[in-house]
Amino acid sequence: MPKTANTTKPKPWAEMATHLVDVAMGRKPADLVIRNGRWVNVHSGEIIAGTDIAIVGGRFAYCGPNAGHAIGQGTKVVDAGGRYLVPGLCDAHMHVESGMVTVTEFCRAVIPHGTTSMFIDPHEIANVLGLPGVRLMHDEAVAMPVNVHVQMPSCVPSAPGLEHAGAELTVADVTEAMTWENIIGLGEVMNFPGVAANDPVMAGEIAATVRAGKTVGGHYASRDLGLPFHGYVAGGPEDDHEGTRAEDAIARVRQGMKAMLRLGSAWYDVASQVKAVTEGGLDPRNFILCTDDSHSGTLVHEGHMDRVVRHAISQGLRPVTAIQMATLNTAQHFGLQRELGSIAPGRLADVLIVSDLAAMTIDEVYGRGVRLAKGGKLEIDIPAYDYPRTAKNTVKLGRKLKSGDFDIVAPKGANEVRVRVIGVIENQAPTRALEADLPVEDGLVAMDRRNDVCQIALVERHRGTGGVTNAFVSGFGYMADCAMASSVAHDAHHIIVVGTSKQDMALAVNRLGEVGGGVVLFSKGKELALVEMPIAGLMSDERAEIVAAKADKLTEAMRKMGCSLNNAYMQHSLLALVVIPELRISDVGLIDVTTFQKVDLFV
């Protein structure tokens, strides 16, 4: 039976310094010595063969050619056998909720993949439960046996006036959160027009963060690198993960920002942007790898930051450089270089034993000097975190939906109409603003599944208003009668339902009301797949592998309906994200995110 994880964090370096010195000098024994490894030194960019490392109290004490002097009677000795010693990997930007699981379950899933540090922005739960929701995830993060640092959400709602979330965060909330022990900075500042316009809320939140000496996260989701971009950078954000082109990464780095290159379940932005380093010759120390975000199925079947590093290497980066981007660069960005991100004296003893560096084949994972996983299997048990009743039962529809709620009435006398259509872009977060000519039948606008135009609706779920916004979407390829509904709908997290059958759309939405949230797929009146997410309608309270199995069933059901998109669920969940161009849906209506204005469905 796995041993229960020790969640006690090592003493601060300053309190342990004399003990570390004694071990390094051979006056006291180490707790653990790993011998005969190839030290991947992210400070010097070298791989140093024949290296020993000595660990005591959860921190590195000695890293050098021979730690024999630190071995005592009670010292555990591990022979690396010439394998690589790699710092524990860091995910610089992510949202745990997108994994469909809690912080605890996320850690259980990613530790075997070598992730020992995460910088999470819980703005999903913040949009549902406000500051109390952030506190819940903050406290759960503190209880983990690895390093889970929390960024205080900055934009709740993400675009004031264009959507209504379940809660609202203020400058006072941000100021309070900056005093919490595990808040590392301000989460991605998505209201980039607000920053450029000196919006007092955005300016106030950034100022509170800077005064606290913490990092301001960025999110500039526009291709315009002119004055709005320069105004945004001048406002204070220090990094950005929304770039999709090499010129985006170059522009950010030239302005003193860190370019975060993401490889999530549905966003593939590393390959295009890493050319700024591999072809443009820019300094790689200003580039950081992250996921933003990973679906539970990806975590269980493909990996986490090991997957990102492996991919970055395949795009032409030296392995040591890719590892720097997922370790030291991240730690330095958040001011934690004396705690995380490298194998060096005084740092937390997070180390991976890797047999194939380019393939990132991780044999063993150590966190704070304790072996946490071996051979891809977790060796510890992390007790479940108990979420209170107030974090559940958050899906409030106010009434039972019926198929007629999804009727779109055509202009009087029209036989055909031209409509705006949200166009999904595979493997990217942005959408296209498309147009389509649709037939009118009995006064109602009809879908056109032959040309991949089906219906989308957003159903208000925080206040029980019963409100429904109807529009059209293209890109899912559904050919059968079906509908998929999700209470995960970044960022306000109402319910989004996409389908070719209004009856199935109503059934899917009502089912989420019954189970308290999640994602469900119906076809011809039958439920084909369901992932329950009762915690804020965003997260499951089940084990990650169980959630992944349910998600796999959902993916297969979507394929049978005709959807061939890579990780279509993640694409579905972003259709209401009114801070990323070009066209989105919200409880206010159809939103043009290039002009930040509501637009009519009919052209």
PDB file of C-alpha atoms in Angstrom, residues 107 236 249 270 387 396 483:
ATOM      1  CA  CYS A 107      -0.700  16.341  -8.555  1.00  0.00           C
ATOM      2  CA  GLY A 236       3.174  46.098 -15.988  1.00  0.00           C
ATOM      3  CA  ALA A 249       7.542  35.783 -29.028  1.00  0.00           C
ATOM      4  CA  VAL A 270       5.645  25.914 -29.212  1.00  0.00           C
ATOM      5  CA  TYR A 387     -14.435  20.545  -0.554  1.00  0.00           C
ATOM      6  CA  LYS A 396     -28.770  26.983 -11.201  1.00  0.00           C
ATOM      7  CA  ALA A 483     -25.629  17.773 -28.618  1.00  0.00           C
TER       8      ALA A 483
END
